[in-house]
Short mmCIF file of C-alpha atoms in Angstrom, two decimals:
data_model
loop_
_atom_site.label_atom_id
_atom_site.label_comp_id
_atom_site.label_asym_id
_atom_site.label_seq_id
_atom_site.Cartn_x
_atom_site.Cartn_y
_atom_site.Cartn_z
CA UNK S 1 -67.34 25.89 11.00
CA UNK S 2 -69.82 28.93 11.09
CA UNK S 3 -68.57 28.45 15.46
CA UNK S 4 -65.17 28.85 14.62
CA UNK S 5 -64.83 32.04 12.43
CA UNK S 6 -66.88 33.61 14.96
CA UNK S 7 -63.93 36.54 16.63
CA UNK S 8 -63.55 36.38 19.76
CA UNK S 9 -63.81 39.60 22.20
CA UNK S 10 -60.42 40.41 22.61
CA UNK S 11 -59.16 39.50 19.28
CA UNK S 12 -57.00 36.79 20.12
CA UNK S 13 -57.03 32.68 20.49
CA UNK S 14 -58.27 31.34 23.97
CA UNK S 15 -55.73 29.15 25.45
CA UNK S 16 -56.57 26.23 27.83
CA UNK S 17 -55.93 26.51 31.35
CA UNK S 18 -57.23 23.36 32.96
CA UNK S 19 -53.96 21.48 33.95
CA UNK S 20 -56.19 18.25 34.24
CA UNK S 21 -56.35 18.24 30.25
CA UNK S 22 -52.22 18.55 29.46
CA UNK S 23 -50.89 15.01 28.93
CA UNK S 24 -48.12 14.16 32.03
CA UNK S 25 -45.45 14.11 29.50
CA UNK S 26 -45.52 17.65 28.65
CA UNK S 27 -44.95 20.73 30.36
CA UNK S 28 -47.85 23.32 30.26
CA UNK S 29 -45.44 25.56 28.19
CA UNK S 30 -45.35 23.26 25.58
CA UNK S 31 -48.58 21.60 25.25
CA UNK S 32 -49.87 25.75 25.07
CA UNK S 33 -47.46 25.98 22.10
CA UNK S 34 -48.57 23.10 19.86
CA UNK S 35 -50.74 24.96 17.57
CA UNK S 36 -50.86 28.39 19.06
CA UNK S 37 -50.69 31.73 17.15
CA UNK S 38 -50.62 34.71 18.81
CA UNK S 39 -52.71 36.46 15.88
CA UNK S 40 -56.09 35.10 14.86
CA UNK S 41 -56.05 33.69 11.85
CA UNK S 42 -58.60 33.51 9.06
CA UNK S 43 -61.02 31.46 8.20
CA UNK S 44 -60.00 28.04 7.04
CA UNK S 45 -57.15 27.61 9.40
CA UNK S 46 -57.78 25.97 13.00
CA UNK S 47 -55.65 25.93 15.80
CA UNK S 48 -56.35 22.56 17.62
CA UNK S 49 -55.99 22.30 21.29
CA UNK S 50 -53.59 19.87 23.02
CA UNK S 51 -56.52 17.06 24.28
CA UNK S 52 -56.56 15.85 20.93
CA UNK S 53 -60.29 16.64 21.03
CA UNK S 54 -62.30 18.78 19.52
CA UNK S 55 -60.58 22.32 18.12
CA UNK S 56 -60.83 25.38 19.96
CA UNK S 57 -62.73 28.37 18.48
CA UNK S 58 -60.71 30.66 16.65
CA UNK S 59 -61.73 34.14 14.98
CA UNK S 60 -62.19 33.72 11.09
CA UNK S 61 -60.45 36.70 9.97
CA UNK S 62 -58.40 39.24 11.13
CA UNK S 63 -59.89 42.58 10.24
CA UNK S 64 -63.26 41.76 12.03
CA UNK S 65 -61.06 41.31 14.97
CA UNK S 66 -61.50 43.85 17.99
CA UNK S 67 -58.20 45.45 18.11
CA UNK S 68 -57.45 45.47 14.63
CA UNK S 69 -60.66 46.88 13.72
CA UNK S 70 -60.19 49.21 16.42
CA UNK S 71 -57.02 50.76 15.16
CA UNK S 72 -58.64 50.69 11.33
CA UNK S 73 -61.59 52.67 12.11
CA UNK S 74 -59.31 55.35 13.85
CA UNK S 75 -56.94 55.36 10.92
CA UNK S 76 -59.49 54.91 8.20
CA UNK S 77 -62.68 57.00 7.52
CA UNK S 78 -65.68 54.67 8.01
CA UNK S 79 -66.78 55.34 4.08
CA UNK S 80 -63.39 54.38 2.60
CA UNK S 81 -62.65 51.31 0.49
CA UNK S 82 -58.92 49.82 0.19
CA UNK S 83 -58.21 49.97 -3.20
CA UNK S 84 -57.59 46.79 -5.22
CA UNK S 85 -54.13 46.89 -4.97
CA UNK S 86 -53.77 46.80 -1.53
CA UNK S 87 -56.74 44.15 -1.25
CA UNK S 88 -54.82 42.05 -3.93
CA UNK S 89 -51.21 42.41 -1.53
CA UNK S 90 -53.48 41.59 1.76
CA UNK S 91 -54.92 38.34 0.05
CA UNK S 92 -51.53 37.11 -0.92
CA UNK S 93 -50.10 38.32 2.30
CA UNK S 94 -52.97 36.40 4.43
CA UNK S 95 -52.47 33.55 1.79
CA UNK S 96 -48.76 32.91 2.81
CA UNK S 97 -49.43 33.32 6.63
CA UNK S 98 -51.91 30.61 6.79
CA UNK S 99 -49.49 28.42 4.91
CA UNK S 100 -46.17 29.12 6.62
CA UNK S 101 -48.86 28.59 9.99
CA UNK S 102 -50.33 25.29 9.20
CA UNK S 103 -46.98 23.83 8.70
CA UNK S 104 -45.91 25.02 11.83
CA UNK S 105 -48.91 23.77 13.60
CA UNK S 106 -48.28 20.38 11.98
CA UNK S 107 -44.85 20.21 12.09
CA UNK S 108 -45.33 21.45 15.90
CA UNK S 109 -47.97 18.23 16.63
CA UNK S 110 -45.55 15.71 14.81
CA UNK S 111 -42.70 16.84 17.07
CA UNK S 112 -44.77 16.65 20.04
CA UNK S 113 -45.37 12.84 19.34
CA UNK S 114 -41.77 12.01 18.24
CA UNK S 115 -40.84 13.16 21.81
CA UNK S 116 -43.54 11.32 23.55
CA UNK S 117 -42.60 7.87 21.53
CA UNK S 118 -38.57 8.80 22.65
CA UNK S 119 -39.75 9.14 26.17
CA UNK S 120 -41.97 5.98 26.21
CA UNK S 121 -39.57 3.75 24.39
CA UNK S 122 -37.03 4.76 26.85
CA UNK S 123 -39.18 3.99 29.82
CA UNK S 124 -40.44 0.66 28.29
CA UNK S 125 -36.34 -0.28 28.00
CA UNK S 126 -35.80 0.69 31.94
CA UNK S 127 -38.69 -1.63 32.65
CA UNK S 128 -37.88 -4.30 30.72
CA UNK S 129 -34.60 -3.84 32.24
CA UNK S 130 -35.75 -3.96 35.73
CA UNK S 131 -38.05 -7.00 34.98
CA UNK S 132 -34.81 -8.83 33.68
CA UNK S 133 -32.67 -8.39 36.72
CA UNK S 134 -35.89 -8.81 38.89
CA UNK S 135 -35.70 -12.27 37.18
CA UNK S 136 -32.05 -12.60 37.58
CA UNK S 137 -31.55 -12.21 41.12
CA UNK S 138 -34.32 -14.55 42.02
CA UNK S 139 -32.61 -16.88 39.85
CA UNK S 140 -29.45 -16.49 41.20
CA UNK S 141 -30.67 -16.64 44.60
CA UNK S 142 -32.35 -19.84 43.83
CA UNK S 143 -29.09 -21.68 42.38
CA UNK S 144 -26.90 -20.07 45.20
CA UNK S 145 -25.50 -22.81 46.37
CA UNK S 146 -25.08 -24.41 42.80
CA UNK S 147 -23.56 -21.46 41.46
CA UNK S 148 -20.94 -21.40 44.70
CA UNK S 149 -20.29 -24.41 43.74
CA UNK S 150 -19.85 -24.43 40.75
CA UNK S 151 -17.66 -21.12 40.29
CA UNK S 152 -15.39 -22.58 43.02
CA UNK S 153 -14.57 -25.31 40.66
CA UNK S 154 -13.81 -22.95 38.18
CA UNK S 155 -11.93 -20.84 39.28
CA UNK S 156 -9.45 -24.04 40.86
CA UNK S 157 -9.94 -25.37 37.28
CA UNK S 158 -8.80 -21.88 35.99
CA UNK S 159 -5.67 -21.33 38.47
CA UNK S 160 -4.47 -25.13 38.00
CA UNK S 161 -4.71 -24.02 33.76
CA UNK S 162 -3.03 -20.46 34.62
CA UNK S 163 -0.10 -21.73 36.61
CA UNK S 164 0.88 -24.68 34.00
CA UNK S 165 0.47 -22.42 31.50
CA UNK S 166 2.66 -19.59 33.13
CA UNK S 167 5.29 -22.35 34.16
CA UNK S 168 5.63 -23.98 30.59
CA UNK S 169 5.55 -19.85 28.89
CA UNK S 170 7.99 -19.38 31.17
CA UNK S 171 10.30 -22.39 29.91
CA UNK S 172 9.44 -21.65 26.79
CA UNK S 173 11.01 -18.01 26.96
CA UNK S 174 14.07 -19.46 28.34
CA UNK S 175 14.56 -21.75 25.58
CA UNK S 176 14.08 -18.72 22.87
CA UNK S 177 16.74 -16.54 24.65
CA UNK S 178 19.21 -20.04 24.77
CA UNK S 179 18.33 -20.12 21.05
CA UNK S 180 18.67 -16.62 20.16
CA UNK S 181 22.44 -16.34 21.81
CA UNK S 182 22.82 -19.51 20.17
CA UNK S 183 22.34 -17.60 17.24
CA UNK S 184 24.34 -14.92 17.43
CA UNK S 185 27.18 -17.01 18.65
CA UNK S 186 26.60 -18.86 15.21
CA UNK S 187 26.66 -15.86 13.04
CA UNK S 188 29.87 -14.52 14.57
CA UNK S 189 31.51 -18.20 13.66
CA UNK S 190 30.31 -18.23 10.02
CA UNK S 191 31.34 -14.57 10.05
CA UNK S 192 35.29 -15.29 11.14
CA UNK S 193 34.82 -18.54 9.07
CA UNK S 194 33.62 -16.51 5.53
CA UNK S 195 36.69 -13.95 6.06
CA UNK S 196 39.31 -16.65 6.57
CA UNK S 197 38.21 -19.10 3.80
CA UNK S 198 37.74 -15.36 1.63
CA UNK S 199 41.42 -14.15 2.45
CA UNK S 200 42.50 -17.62 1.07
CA UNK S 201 40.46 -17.25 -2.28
CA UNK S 202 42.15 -14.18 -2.71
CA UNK S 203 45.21 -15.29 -1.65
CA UNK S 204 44.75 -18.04 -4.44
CA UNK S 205 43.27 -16.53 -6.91
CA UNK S 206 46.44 -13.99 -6.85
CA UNK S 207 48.77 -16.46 -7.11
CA UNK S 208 46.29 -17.66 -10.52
CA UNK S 209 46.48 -14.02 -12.05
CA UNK S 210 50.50 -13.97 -11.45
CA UNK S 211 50.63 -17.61 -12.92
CA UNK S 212 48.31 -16.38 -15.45
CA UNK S 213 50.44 -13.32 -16.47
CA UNK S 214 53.33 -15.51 -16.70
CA UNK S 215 52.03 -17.75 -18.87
CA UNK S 216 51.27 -14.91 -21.18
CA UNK S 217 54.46 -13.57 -21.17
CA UNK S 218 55.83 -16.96 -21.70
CA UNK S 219 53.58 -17.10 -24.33
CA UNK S 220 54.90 -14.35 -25.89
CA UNK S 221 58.44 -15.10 -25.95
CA UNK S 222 57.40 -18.20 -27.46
CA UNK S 223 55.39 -16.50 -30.03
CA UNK S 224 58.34 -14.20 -30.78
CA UNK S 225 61.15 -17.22 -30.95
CA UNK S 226 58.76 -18.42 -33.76
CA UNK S 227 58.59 -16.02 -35.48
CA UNK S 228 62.48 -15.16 -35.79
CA UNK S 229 62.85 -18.80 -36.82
CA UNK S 230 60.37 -18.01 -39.95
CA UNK S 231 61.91 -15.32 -40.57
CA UNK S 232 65.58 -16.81 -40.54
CA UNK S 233 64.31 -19.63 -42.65
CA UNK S 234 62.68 -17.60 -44.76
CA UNK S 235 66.18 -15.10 -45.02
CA UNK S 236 67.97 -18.57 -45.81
CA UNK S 237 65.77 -19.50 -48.76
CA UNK S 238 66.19 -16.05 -50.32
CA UNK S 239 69.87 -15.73 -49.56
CA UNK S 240 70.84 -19.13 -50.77
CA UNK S 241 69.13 -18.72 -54.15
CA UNK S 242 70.27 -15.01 -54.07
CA UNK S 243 74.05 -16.39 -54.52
CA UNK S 244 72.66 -19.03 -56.80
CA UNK S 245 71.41 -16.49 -59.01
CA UNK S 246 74.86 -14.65 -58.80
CA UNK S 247 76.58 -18.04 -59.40
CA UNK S 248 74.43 -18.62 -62.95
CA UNK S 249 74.75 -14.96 -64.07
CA UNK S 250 78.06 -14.82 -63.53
CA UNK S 251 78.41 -18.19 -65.29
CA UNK S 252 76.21 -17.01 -67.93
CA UNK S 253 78.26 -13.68 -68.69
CA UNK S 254 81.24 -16.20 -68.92
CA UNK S 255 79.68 -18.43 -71.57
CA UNK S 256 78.54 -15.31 -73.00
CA UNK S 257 82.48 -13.84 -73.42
CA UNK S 258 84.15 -16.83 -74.31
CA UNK S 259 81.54 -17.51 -77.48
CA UNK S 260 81.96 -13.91 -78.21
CA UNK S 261 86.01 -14.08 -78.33
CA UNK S 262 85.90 -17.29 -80.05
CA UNK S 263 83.83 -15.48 -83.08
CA UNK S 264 85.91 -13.11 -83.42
CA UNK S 265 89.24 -16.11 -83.24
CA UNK S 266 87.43 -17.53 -86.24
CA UNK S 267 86.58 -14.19 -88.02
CA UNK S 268 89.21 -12.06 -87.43
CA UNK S 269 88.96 -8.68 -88.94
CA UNK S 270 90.52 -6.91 -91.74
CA UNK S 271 91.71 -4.05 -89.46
CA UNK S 272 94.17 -4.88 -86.79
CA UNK S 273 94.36 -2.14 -84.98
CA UNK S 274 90.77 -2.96 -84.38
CA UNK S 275 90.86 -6.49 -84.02
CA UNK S 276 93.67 -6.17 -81.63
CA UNK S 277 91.35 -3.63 -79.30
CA UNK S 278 88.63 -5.89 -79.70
CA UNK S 279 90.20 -9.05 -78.30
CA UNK S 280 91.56 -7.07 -75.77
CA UNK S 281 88.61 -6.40 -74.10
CA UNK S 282 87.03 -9.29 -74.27
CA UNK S 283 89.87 -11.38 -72.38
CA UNK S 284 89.69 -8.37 -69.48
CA UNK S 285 85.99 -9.42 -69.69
CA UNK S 286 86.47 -12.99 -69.58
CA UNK S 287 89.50 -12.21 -66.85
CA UNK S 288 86.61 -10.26 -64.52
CA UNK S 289 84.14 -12.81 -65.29
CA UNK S 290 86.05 -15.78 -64.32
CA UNK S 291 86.85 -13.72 -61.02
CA UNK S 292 83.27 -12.83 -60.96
CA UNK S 293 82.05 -16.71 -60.97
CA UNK S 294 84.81 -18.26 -58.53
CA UNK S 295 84.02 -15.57 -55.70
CA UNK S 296 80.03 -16.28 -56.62
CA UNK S 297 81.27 -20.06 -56.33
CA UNK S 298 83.05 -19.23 -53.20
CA UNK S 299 80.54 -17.34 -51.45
CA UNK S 300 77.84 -19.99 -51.63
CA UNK S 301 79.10 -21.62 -48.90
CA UNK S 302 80.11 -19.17 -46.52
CA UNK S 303 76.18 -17.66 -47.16
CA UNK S 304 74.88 -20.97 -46.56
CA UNK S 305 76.56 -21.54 -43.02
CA UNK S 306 75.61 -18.17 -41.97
CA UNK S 307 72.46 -18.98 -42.54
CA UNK S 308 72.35 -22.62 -40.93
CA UNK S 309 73.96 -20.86 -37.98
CA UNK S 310 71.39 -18.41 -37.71
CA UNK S 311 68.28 -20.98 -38.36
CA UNK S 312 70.06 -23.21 -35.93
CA UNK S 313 70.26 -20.33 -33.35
CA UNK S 314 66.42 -19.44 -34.17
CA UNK S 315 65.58 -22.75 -33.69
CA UNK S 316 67.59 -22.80 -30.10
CA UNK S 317 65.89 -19.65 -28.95
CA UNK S 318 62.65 -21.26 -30.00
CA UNK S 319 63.26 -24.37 -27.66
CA UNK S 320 64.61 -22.29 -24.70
CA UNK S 321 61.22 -20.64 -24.99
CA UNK S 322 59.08 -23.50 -25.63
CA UNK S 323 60.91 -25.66 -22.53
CA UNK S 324 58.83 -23.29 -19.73
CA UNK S 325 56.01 -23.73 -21.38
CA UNK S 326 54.86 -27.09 -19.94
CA UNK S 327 55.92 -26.37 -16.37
CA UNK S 328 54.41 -22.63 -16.63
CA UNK S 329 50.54 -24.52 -17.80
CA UNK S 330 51.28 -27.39 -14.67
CA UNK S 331 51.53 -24.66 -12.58
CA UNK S 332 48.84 -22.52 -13.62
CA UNK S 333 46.64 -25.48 -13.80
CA UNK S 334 47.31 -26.48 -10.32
CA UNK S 335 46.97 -22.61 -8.68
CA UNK S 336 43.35 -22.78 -10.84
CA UNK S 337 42.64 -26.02 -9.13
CA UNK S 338 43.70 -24.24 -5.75
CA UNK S 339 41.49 -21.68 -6.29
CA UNK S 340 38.52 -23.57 -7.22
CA UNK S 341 39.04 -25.52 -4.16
CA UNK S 342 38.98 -22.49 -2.34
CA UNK S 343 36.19 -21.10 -3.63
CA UNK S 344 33.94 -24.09 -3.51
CA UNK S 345 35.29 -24.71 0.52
CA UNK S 346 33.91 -20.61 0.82
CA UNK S 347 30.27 -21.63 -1.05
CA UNK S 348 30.18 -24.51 0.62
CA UNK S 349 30.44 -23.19 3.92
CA UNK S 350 28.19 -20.04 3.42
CA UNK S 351 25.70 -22.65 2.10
CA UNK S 352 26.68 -24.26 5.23
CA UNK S 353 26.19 -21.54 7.57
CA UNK S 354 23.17 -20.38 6.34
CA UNK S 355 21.06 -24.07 6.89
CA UNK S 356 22.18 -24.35 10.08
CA UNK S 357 20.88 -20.41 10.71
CA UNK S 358 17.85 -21.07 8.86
CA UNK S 359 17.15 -24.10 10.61
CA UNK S 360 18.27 -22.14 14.32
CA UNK S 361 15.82 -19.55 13.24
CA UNK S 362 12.47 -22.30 12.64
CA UNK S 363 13.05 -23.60 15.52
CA UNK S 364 12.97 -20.10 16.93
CA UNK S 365 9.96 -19.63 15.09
CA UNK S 366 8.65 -22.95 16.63
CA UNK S 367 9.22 -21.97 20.16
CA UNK S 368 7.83 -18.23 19.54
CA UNK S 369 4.50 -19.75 18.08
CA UNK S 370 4.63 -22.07 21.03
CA UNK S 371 5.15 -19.00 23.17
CA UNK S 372 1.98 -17.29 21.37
CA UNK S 373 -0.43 -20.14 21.92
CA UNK S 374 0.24 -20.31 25.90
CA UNK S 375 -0.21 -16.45 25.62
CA UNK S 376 -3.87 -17.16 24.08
CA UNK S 377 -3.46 -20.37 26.87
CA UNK S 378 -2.94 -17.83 29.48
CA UNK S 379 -5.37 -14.84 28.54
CA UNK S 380 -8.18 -17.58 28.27
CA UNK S 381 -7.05 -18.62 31.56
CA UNK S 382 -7.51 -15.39 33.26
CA UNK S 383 -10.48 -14.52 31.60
CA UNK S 384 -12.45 -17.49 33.29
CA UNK S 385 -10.80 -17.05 36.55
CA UNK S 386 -12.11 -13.46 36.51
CA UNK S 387 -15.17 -14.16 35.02
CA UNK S 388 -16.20 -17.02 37.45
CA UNK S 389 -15.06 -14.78 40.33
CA UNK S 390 -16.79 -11.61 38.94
CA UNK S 391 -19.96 -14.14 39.05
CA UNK S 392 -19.38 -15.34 42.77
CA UNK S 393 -18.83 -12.03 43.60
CA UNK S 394 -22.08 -11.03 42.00
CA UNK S 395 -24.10 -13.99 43.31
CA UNK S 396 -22.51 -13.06 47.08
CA UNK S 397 -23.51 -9.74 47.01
CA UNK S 398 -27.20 -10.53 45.42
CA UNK S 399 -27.70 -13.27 48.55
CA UNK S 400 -26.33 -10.05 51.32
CA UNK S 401 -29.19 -7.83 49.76
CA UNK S 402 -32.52 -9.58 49.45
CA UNK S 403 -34.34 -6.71 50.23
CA UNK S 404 -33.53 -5.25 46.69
CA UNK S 405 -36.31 -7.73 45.44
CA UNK S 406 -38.81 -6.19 47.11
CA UNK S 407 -37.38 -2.46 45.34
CA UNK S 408 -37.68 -3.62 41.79
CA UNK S 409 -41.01 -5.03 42.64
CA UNK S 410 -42.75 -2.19 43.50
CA UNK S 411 -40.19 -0.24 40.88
CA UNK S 412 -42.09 -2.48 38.19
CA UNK S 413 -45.46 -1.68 39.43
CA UNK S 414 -45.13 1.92 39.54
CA UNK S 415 -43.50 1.57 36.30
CA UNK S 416 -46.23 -0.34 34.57
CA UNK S 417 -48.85 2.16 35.92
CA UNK S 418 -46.48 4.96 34.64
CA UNK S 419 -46.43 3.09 31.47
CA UNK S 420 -50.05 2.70 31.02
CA UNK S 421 -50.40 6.52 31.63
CA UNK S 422 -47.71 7.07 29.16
CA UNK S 423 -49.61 5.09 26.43
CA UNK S 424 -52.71 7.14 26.93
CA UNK S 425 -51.07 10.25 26.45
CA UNK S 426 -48.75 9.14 23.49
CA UNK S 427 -52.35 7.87 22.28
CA UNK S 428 -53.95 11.39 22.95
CA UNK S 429 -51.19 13.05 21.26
CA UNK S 430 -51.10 10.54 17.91
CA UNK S 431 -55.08 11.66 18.05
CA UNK S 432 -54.13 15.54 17.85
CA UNK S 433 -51.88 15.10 15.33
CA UNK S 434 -54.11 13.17 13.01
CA UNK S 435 -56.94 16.05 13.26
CA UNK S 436 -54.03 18.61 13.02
CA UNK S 437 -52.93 16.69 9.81
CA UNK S 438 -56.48 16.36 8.45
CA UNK S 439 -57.29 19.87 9.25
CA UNK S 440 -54.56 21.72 7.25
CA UNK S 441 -54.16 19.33 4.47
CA UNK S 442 -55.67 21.85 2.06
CA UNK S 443 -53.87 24.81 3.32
CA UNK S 444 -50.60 22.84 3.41
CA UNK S 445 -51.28 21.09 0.06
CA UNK S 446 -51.96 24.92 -1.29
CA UNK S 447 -49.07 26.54 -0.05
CA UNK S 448 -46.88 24.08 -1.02
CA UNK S 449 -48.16 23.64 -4.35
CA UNK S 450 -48.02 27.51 -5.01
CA UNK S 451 -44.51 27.62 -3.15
CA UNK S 452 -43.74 24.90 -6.34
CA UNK S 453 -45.58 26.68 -8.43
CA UNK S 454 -43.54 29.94 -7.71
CA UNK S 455 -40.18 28.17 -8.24
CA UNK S 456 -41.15 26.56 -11.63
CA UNK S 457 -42.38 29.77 -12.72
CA UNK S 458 -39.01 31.47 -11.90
CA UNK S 459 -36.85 28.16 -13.15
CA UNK S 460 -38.84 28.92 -16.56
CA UNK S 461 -38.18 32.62 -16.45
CA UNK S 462 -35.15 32.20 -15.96
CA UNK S 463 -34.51 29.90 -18.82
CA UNK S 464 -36.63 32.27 -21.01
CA UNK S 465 -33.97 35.07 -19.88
CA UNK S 466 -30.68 33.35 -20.41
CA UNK S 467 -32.38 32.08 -24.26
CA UNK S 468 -32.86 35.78 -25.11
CA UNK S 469 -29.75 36.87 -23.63
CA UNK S 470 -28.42 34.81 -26.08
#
């Protein structure tokens, strides 16, 4: 350690120049970039060369440096002392710079091995690669004659498949376009069908509403014939005991007159001027009563056959409307038969129509499934023709060029040296990583911590502020 933070002359790290020592992966660029600082850097902090060997010497600390101190004895008198302050600011200054540097050199060596795993992985694939169709072609130069063989057979095997299957897809299309016209032709049918059988449910059920109306209004006229006859007999009963009530007053004011004129026979009275007057009057009574009671008498019969002729004429009007009545309901009962017929004949032959559709349509559905299968038929088909002549093909042109055997031999070999070379350096480079990890753990660990540090410290401020600001 007392070796490294030794300065150098000039102030600065030496860099390696011996291309012998940068791993075959790298360019010199890079490998001079993995760990390099253009500044020396102070002690505790390495910069590790790229052999993955031991670390080169670096100066320990800037200010003993030769330019730097150069430029700070020109500057400076030789008897003054930075103050604290500006010792404190350097510290923390130098402090951060060897952190923010030994992540970079670390983060520079992991980087430098990712890439070299990426690059050896990938040439490991290519070889493998190579070995496998190495392998390949002497198989398939080996089975030649089997493979002709047998690839020939599939590929008749294939066409003789692809042809009946073609053929019968063929067919099958026919018979879905037969169907389909079919079809149509049987909706158009049911279609002229429904309007005829629907222009004679209308037609019928018209002639139902007219019967209908009809044998309301009949109905009616019925209704009203009835009730004039209850009302005639009702005008009878009243009128008949109406001039039976006439007939006993009258015959009551009679009896009444004649007792009265016989009292005053059997008393007659002392004055007969009086007497005389009295008697008078009551004969001109008895006179207008008698009259009274023979028309009352008279006029009983006369009411009465007024009102039989009248009841017998209610009862006529009553039978004139009661004697449609009966051929009115036959008739309406027979046009609702009619149209019930007529409907039923329309459901039953939409019901009809659509089972012979439905049943048109599955077997549509049939032959399109059919049609999908020798589809699937037909793409398998192809796919084996193509694939066994894609594999003669392949095998053909493998037998023409032998001579690429001897290529991806001697491809392999070179590749398996390159490999082996590749290894070493990947090794080298996991090597320099590992001391560039182990040598700025501390420094890393520190300026992370204090990075941490720094941002708890300012979370907690922070809190402190906003709880006071409150």
């Amino acid at each position: 350690m007392d070796e490294q933070n030794k300065p150098s002359n000039n102030g600065s790290s030496k860099k390696l120049s011996d291309k012998s020592r940068i791993p075959g992966i790298m360019t010199r660029d890079e490998y001079e970039r993995i760990g390099d600082d253009p500044e020396p850097l102070p002690q505790g902090f390495e910069i590790i060369s790229g052999t993955g060997g031991t670390p080169a010497q670096k100066p320990a600390q800037t200010q003993s440096s030769g330019a730097p101190s150069s430029i700070s004895s020109e500057i400076l008198p030789e008897d003054e002392e930075p103050s604290p302050a500006e010792s404190a600011f350097s510290s923390v200054s130098d402090f951060f710079s060897q952190g923010a540097q030994a992540l970079k050199s670390f983060a520079a060596a992991k980087r430098a091995v990712d890439e070299a795993q990426a690059a050896y992985a990938e040439a490991h694939d290519n070889h493998q690669a190579h070995i496998q169709e190495l392998e390949h072609r002497r198989d398939i130069i080996k089975r030649f004659d089997s493979i002709v063989q047998e690839q020939n057979a599939r590929q008749v095997a294939a066409e003789g498949e692809l042809n009946a299957a073609q053929a019968q897809r063929q067919q099958v299309d026919t018979d879905i376009a037969t169907l389909k016209d079919e079809l149509k032709q049987m909706k158009d049918a049911d279609t002229q069908t429904e309007k005829r059988l629907k222009s004679a449910v209308d037609a019928a059920e018209a002639k139902e509403a007219s019967a209908r109306e009809s044998g309301t209004r009949l109905q009616r006229r019925l209704d009203d014939a009835r009730r004039n006859l209850t009302k005639v007999e009702e005008e009878r009963i009243s009128g008949i005991a109406a001039a039976e009530h006439a007939i006993e007053t009258a015959r009551i004011r009679l009896q009444t007159l004649r007792e009265a004129f016989a009292e005053v026979q059997r008393n007659p009275s002392a004055n007969t001027a009086a007497y005389s007057v009295r008697t008078s009057e009551l004969q001109n009574d008895i006179i207008e009563a008698v009259e009274e009671l023979r028309l009352a008498e008279e006029a009983l019969p006369h009411i009465e056959a007024d009102l039989k002729e009248q009841l017998t004429t209610a009862h006529a009007l009553v039978q004139d409307a009661e004697a449609p009545i009966n051929s009115a309901k036959q008739a309406f009962q027979a046009l609702t038969v009619e149209a019930d017929s007529a409907r039923d004949t329309l459901d039953k032959a939409k019901q009809d129509a659509q089972n012979r559709q439905r049943e048109l349509r599955e077997r549509i559905s049939e032959q399109e499934k059919t049609a999908r299968e020798l589809a699937h038929v037909i793409a398998e088909a192809t796919d084996e023709l193509d694939d066994a002549r894609a594999q003669l093909s392949e095998a053909s042109d493998i037998k023409a060029h032998p001579e690429r055997l001897a290529e991806l031999a001697s491809l392999i070999q070179q590749e398996d040296a390159l490999l082996t070379k590749q290894a070493a350096e990947l090794a080298q480079l996991e090597a320099h990583a590992n001391h560039v990890r182990e040598q700025t753990r501390d420094s890393r660990l520190k300026f992370i911590a204090t990075l941490a540090g720094g941002a708890i410290l300012i979370v907690i401020l922070l809190v402190l502020w906003f709880i006071f600001l409150r």
